[in-house]
PDB file of C-alpha atoms and ligand atoms in Angstrom:
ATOM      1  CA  UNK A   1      -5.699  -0.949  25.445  1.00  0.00           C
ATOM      2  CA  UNK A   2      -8.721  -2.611  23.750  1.00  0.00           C
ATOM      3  CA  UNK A   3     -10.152  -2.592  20.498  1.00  0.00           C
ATOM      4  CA  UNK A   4     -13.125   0.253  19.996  1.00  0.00           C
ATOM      5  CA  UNK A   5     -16.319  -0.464  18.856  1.00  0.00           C
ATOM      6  CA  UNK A   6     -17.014   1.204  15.274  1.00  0.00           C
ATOM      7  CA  UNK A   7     -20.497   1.087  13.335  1.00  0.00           C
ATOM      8  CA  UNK A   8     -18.650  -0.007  10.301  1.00  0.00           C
ATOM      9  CA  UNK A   9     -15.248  -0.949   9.109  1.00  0.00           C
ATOM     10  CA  UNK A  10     -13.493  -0.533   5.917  1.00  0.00           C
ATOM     11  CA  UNK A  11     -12.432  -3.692   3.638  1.00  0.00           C
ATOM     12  CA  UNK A  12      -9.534  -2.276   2.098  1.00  0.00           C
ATOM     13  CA  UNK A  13      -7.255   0.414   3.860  1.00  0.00           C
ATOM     14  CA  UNK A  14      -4.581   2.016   1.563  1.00  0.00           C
ATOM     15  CA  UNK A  15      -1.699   4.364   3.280  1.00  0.00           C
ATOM     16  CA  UNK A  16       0.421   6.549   1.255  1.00  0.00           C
ATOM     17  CA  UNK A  17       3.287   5.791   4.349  1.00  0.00           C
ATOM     18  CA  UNK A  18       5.021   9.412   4.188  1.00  0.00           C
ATOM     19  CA  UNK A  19       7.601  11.395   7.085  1.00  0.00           C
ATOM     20  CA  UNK A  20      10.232   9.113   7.558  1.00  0.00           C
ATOM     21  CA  UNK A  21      12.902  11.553   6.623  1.00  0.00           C
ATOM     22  CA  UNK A  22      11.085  14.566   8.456  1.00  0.00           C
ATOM     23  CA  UNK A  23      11.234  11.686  11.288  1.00  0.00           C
ATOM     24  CA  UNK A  24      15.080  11.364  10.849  1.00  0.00           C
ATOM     25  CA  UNK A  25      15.777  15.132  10.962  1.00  0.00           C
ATOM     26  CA  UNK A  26      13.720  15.599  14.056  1.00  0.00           C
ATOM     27  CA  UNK A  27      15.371  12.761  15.618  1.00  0.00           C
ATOM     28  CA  UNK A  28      18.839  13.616  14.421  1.00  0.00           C
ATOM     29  CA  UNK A  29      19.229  10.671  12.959  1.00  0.00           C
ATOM     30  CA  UNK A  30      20.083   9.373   9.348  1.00  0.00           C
ATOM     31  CA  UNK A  31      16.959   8.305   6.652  1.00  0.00           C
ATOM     32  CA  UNK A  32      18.068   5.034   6.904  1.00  0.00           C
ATOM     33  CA  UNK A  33      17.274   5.024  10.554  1.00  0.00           C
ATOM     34  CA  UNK A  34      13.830   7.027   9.646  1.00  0.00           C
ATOM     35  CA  UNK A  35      12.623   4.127   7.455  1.00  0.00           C
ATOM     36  CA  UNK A  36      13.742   1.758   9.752  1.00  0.00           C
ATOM     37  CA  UNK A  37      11.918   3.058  12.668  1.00  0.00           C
ATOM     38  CA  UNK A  38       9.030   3.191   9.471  1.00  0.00           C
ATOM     39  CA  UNK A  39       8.525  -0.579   8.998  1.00  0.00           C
ATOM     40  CA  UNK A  40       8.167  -0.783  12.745  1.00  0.00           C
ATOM     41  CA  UNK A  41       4.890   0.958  12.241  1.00  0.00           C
ATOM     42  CA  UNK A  42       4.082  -1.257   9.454  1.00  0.00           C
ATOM     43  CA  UNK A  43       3.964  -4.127  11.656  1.00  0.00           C
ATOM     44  CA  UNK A  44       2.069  -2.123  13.996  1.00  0.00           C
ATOM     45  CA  UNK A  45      -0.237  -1.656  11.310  1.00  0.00           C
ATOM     46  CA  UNK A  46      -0.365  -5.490  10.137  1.00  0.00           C
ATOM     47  CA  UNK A  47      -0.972  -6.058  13.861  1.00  0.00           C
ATOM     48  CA  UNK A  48      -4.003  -3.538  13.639  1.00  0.00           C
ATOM     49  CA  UNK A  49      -5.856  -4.750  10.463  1.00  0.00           C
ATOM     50  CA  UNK A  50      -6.362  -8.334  12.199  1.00  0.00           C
ATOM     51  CA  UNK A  51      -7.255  -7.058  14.943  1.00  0.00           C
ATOM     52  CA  UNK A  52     -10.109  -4.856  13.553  1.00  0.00           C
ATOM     53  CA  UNK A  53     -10.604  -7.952  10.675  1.00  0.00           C
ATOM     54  CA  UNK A  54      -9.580  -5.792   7.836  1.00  0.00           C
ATOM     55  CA  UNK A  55      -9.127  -7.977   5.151  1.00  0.00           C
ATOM     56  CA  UNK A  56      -7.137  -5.624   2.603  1.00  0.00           C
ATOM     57  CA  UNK A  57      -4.163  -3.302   3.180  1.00  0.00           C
ATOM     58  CA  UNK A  58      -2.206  -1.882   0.337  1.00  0.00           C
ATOM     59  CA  UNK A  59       1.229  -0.179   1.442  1.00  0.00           C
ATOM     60  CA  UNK A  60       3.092   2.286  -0.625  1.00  0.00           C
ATOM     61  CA  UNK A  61       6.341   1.105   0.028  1.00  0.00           C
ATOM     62  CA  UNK A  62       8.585   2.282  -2.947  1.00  0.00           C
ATOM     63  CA  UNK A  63       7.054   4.604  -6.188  1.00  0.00           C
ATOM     64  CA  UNK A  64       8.274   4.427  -9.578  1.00  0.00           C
ATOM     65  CA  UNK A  65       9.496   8.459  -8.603  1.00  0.00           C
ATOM     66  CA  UNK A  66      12.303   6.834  -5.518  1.00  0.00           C
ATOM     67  CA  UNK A  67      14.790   5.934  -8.194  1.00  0.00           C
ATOM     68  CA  UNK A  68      15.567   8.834  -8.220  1.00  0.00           C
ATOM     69  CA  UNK A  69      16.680   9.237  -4.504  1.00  0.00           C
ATOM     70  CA  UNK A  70      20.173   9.222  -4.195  1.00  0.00           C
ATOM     71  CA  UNK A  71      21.541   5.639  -4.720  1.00  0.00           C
ATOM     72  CA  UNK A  72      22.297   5.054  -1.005  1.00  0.00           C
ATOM     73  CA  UNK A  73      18.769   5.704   0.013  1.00  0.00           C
ATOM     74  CA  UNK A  74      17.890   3.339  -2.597  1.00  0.00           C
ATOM     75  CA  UNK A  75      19.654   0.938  -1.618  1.00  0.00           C
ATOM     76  CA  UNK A  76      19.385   1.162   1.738  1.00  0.00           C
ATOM     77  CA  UNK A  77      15.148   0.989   1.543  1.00  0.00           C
ATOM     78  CA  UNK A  78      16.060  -2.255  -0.898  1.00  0.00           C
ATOM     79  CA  UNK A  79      18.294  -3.735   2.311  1.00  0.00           C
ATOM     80  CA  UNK A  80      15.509  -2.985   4.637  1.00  0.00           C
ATOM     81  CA  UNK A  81      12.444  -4.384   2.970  1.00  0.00           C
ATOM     82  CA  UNK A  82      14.475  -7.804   2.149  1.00  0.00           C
ATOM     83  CA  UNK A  83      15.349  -7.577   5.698  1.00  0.00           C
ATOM     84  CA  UNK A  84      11.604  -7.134   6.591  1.00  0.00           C
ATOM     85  CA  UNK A  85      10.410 -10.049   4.499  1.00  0.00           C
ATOM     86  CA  UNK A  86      12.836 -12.191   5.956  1.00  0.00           C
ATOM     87  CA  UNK A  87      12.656 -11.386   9.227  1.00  0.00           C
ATOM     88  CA  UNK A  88       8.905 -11.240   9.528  1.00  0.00           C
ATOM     89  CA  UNK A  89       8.198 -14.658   7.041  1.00  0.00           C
ATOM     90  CA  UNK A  90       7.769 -16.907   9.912  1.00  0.00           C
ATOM     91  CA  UNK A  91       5.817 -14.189  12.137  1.00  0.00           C
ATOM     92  CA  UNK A  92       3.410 -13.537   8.785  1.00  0.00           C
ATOM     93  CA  UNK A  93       2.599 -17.601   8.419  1.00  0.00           C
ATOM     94  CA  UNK A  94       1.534 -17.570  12.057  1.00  0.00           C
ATOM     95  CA  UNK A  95      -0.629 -14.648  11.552  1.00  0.00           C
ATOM     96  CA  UNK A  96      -1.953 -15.704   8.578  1.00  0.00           C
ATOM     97  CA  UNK A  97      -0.841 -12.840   6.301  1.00  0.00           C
ATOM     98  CA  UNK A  98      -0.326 -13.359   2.681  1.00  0.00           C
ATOM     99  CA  UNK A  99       1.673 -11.112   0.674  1.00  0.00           C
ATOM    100  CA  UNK A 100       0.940  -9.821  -2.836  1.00  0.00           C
ATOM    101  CA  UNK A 101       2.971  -7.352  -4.797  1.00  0.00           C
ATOM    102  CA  UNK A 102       1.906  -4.365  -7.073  1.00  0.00           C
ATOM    103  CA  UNK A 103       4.589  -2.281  -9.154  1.00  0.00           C
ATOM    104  CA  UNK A 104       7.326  -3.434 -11.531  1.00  0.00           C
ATOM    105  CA  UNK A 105       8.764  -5.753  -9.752  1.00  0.00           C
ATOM    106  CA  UNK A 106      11.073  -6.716 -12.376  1.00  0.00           C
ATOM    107  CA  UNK A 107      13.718  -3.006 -11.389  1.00  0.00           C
ATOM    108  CA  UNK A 108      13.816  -4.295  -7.989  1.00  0.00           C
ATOM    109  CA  UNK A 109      17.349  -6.034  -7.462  1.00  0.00           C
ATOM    110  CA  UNK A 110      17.790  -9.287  -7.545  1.00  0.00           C
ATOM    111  CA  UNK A 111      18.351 -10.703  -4.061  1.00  0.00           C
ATOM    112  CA  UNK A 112      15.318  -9.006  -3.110  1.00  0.00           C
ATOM    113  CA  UNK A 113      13.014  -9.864  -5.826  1.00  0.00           C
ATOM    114  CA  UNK A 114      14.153 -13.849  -4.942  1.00  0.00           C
ATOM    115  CA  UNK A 115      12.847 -13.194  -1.150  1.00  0.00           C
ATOM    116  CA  UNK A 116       9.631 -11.110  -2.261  1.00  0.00           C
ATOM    117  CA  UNK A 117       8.494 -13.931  -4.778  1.00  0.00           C
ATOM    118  CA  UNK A 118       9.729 -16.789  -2.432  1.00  0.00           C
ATOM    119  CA  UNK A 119       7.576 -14.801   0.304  1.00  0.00           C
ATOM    120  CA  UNK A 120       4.460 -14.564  -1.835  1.00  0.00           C
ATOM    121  CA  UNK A 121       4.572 -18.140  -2.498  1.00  0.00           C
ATOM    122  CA  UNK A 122       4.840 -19.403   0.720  1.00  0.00           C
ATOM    123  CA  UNK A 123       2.261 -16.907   2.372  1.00  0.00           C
ATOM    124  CA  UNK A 124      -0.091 -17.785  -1.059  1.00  0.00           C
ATOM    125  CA  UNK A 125      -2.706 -19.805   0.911  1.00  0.00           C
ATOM    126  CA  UNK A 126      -2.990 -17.709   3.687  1.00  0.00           C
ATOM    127  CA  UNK A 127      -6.963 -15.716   4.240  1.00  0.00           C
ATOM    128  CA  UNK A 128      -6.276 -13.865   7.616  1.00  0.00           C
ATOM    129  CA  UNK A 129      -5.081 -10.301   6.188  1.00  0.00           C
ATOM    130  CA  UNK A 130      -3.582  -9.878   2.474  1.00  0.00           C
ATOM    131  CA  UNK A 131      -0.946  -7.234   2.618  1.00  0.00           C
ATOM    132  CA  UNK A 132      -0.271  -5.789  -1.055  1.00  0.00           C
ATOM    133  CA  UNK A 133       2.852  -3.789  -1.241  1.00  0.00           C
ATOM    134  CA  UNK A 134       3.424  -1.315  -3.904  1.00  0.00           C
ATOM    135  CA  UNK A 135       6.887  -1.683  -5.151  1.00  0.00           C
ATOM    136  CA  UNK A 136       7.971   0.330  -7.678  1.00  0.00           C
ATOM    137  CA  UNK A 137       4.833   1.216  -8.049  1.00  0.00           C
ATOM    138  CA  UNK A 138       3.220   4.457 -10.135  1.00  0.00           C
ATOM    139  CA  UNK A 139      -0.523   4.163 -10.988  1.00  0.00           C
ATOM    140  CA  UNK A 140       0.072   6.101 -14.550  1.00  0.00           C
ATOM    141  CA  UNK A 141       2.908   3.479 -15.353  1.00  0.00           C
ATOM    142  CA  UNK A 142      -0.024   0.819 -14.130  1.00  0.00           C
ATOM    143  CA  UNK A 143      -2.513   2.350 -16.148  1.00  0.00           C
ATOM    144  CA  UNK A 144      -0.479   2.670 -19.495  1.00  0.00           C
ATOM    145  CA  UNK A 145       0.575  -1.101 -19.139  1.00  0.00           C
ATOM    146  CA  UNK A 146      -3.268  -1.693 -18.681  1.00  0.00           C
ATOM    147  CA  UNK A 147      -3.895   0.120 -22.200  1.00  0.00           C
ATOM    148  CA  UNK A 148      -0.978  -2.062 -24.206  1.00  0.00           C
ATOM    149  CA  UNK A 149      -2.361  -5.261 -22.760  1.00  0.00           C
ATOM    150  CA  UNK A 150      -6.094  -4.493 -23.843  1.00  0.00           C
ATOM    151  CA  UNK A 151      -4.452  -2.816 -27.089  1.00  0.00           C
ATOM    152  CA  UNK A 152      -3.267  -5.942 -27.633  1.00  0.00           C
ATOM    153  CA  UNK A 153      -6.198  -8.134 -26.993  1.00  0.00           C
ATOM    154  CA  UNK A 154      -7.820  -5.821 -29.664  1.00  0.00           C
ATOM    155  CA  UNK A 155      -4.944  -6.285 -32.481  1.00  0.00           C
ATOM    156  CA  UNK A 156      -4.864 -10.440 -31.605  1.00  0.00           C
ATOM    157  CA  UNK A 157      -8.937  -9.926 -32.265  1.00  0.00           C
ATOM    158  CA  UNK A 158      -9.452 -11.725 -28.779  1.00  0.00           C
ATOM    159  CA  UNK A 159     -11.485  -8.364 -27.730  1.00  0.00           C
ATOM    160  CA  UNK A 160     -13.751  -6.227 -29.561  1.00  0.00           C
ATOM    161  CA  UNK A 161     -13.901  -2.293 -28.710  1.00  0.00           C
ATOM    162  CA  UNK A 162     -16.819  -1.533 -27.723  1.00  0.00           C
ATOM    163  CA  UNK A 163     -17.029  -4.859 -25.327  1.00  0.00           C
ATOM    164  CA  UNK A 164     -14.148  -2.706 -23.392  1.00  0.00           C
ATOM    165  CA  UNK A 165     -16.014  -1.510 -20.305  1.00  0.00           C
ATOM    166  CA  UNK A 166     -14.691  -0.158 -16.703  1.00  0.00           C
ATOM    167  CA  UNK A 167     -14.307  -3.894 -15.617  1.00  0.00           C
ATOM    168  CA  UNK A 168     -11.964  -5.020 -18.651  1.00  0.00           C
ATOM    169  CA  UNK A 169      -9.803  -2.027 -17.552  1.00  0.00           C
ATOM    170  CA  UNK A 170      -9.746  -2.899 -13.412  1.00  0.00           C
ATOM    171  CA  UNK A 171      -9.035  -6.215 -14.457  1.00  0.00           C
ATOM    172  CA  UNK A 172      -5.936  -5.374 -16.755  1.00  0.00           C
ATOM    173  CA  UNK A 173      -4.394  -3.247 -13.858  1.00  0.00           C
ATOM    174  CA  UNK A 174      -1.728  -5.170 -11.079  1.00  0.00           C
ATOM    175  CA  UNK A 175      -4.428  -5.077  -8.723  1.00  0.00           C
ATOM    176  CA  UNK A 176      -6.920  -7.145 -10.712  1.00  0.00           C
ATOM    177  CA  UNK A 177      -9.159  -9.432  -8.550  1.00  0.00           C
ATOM    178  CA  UNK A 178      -8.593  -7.072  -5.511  1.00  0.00           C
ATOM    179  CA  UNK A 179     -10.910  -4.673  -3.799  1.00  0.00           C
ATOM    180  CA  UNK A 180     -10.846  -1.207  -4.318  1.00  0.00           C
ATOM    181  CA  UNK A 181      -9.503   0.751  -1.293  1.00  0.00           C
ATOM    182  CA  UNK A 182     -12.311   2.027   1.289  1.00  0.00           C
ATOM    183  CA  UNK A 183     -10.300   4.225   3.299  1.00  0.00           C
ATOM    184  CA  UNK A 184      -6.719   5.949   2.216  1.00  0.00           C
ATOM    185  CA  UNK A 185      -4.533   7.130   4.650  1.00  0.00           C
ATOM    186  CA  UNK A 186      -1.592   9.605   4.491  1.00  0.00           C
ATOM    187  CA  UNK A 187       0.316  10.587   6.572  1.00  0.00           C
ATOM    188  CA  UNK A 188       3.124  13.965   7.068  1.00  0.00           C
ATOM    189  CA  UNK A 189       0.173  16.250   6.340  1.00  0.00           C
ATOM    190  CA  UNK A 190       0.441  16.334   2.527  1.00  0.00           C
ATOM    191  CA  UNK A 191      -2.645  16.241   0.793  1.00  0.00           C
ATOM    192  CA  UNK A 192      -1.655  14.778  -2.973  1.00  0.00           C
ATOM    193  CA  UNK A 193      -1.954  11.445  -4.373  1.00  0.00           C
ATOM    194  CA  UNK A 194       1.451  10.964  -5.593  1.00  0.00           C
ATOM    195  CA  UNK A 195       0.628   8.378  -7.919  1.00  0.00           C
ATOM    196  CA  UNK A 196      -0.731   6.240  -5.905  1.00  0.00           C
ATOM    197  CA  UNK A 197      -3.809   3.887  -7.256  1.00  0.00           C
ATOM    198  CA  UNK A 198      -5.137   6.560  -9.294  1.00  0.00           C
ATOM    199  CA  UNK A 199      -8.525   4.581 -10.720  1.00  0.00           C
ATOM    200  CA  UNK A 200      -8.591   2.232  -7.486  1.00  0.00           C
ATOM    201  CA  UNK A 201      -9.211   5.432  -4.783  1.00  0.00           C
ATOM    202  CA  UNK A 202     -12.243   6.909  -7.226  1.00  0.00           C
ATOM    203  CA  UNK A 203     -14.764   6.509  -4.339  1.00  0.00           C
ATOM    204  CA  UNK A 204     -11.730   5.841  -1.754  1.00  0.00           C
ATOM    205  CA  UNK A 205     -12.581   8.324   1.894  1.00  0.00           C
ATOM    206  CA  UNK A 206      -9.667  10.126   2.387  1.00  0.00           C
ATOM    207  CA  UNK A 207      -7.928  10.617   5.429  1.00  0.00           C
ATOM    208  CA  UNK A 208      -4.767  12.765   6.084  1.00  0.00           C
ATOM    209  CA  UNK A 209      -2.923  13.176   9.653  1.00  0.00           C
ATOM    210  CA  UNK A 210      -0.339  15.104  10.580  1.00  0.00           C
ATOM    211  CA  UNK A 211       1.714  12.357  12.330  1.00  0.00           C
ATOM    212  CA  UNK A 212       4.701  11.584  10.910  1.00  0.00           C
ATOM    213  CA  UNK A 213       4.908   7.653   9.493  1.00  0.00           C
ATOM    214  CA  UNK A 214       7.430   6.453  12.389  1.00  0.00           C
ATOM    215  CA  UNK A 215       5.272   7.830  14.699  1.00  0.00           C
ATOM    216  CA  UNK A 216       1.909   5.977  13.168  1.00  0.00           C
ATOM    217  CA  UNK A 217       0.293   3.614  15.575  1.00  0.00           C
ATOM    218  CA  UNK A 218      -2.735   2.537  17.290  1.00  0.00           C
ATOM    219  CA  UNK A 219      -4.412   5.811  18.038  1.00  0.00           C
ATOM    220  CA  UNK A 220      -3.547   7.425  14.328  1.00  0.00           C
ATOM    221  CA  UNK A 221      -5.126   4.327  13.083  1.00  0.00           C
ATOM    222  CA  UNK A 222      -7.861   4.336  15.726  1.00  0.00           C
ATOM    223  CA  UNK A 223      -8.793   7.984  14.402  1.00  0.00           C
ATOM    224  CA  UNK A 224      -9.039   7.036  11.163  1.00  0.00           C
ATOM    225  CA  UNK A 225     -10.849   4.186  11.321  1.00  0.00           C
ATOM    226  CA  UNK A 226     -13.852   6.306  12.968  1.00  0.00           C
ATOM    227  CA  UNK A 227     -12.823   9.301  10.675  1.00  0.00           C
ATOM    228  CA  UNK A 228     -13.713   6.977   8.100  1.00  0.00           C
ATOM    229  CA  UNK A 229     -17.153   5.215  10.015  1.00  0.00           C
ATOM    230  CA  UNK A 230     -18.216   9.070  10.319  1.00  0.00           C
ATOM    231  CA  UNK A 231     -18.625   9.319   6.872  1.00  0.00           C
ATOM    232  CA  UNK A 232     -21.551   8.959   4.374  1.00  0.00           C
ATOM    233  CA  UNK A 233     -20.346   7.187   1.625  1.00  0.00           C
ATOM    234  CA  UNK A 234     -22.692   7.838  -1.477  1.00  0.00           C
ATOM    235  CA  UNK A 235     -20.703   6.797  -4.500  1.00  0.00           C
ATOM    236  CA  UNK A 236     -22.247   9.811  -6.632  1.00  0.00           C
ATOM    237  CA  UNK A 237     -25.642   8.946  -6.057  1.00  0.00           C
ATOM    238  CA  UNK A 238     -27.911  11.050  -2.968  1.00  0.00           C
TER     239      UNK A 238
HETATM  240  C1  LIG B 301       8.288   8.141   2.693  1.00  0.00           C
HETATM  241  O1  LIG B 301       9.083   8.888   3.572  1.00  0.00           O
HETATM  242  C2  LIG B 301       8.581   6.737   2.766  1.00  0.00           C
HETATM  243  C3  LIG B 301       9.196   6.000   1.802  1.00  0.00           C
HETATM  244  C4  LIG B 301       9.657   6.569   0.542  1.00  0.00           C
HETATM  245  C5  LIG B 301       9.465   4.578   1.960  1.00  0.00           C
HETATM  246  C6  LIG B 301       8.497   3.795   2.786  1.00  0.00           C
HETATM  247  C7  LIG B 301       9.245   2.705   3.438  1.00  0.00           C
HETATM  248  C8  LIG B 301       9.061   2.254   4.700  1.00  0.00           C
HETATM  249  C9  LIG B 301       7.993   2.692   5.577  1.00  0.00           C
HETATM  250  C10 LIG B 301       9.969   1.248   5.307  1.00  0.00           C
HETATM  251  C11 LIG B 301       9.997  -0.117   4.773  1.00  0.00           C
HETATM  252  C12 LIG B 301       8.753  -0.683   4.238  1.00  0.00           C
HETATM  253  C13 LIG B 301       8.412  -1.970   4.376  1.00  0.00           C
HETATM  254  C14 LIG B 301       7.212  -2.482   3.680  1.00  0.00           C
HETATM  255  C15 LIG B 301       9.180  -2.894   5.207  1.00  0.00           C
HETATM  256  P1  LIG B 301      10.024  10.019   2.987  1.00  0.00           P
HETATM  257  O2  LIG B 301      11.397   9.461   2.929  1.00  0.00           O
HETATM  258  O3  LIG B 301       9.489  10.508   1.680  1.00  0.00           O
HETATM  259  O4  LIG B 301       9.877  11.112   4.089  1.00  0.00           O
HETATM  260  P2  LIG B 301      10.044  12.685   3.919  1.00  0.00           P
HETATM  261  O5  LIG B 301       8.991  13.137   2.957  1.00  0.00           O
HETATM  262  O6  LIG B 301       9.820  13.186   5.297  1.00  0.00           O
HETATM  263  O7  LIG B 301      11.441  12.920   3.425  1.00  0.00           O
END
């Protein structure tokens, strides 16, 4: 199957990566199995961005809100994304992926912290496709640790208020430096945001399938890129 031609692309795709335990239950099978049929489509979808030369793709991979899954479930997504990063290090060097983390990555546990941060460092001078996973990640948690650190700046006298402007504030959040999303995905059918990059998706396009995440491949993908190259984007203005 060969690439389609689209008028325009998005920079930045951001998918809110939902269905893996309505996945399991179809299948019969346990969560664990459902998420680890998941990050089979996340390869699918690493696979996907380079070869449409999309240069940005944020994953929502674990929210601040999964703590408070059962501890298994925890611990069992924990096993399966250190898993991932291992397994995949070599394949993500040749394919020029570099990794970059959002969330509090201080909770996660220890072992896989040590293979996320060792990952990030080697992939750190790779330009091909930078994959940012969300890890304990909750955009109102982001945004209040945005407001201390300026807060801060202010007390220390290193920042005056009214020289605070939209900028100073992308800046201060994890994803500093980093496009905003053009295009979010979600998938499962439910239409929320769920905490997920609350000021980065202001003038996001938003597009929501009914396929469940395990299932997620080249034609979901496909129909949202030209979902999204259907669309006039206007950013407020006419
Ligand atoms: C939502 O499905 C998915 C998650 C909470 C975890 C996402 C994790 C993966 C796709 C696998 C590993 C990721 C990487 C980066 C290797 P759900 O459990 O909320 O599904 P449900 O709403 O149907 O119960």
């Amino acid at each position: 199957m060969g690439k389609i031609h689209l008028e325009k692309i998005p920079r930045h795709v951001a998918i809110i990566m939902d269905g893996n335990g309505r996945w399991a239950d179809t299948h019969g099978v346990t969560r664990r199995a459902g998420h680890t049929e998941g990050a089979r489509s996340v390869q699918r979808c690493v696979d996907l961005c380079l070869e449409y030369g999309i240069p940005w793709m944020t994953l929502y991979a674990f929210s601040t809100e999964n703590w408070k899954r059962p501890l298994s479930e925890v611990s069992a997504l924990m096993v399966l994304l250190n898993r991932f990063l291992k397994q995949r290090l070599s394949e993500m060097m040749a394919k020029n992926v570099r990794l970059l983390p959002i969330g509090e990555i201080h909770r996660l546990p220890q072992r896989c912290r040590k293979t996320l941060l060792s990952a990030v460092e080697r992939t750190s001078g790779n330009a091909g496709l930078n994959l940012v996973l969300a890890l304990s990640y909750g955009s109102r948690q982001e945004i209040t640790d945005a407001v201390r650190g300026i807060a801060e700046r202010v007390a220390a006298g290193e920042l005056r208020p009214e020289a605070i402007t939209e900028k100073t504030v992308g800046e201060a959040l994890y994803t500093g430096g980093m496009p905003d999303p053009d295009l979010m995905i979600r998938t499962s059918g439910e239409r929320r945001l769920s905490n997920f990059l609350l000021w980065q998706l202001s003038y996001a396009e938003i597009h929501v399938t009914e396929c469940l995440w395990p299932d997620f491949g080249r034609e979901q993908f496909e129909a949202a890129l030209r979902d999204y190259a259907s669309r006039k984007r206007r950013f407020g203005k006419r």
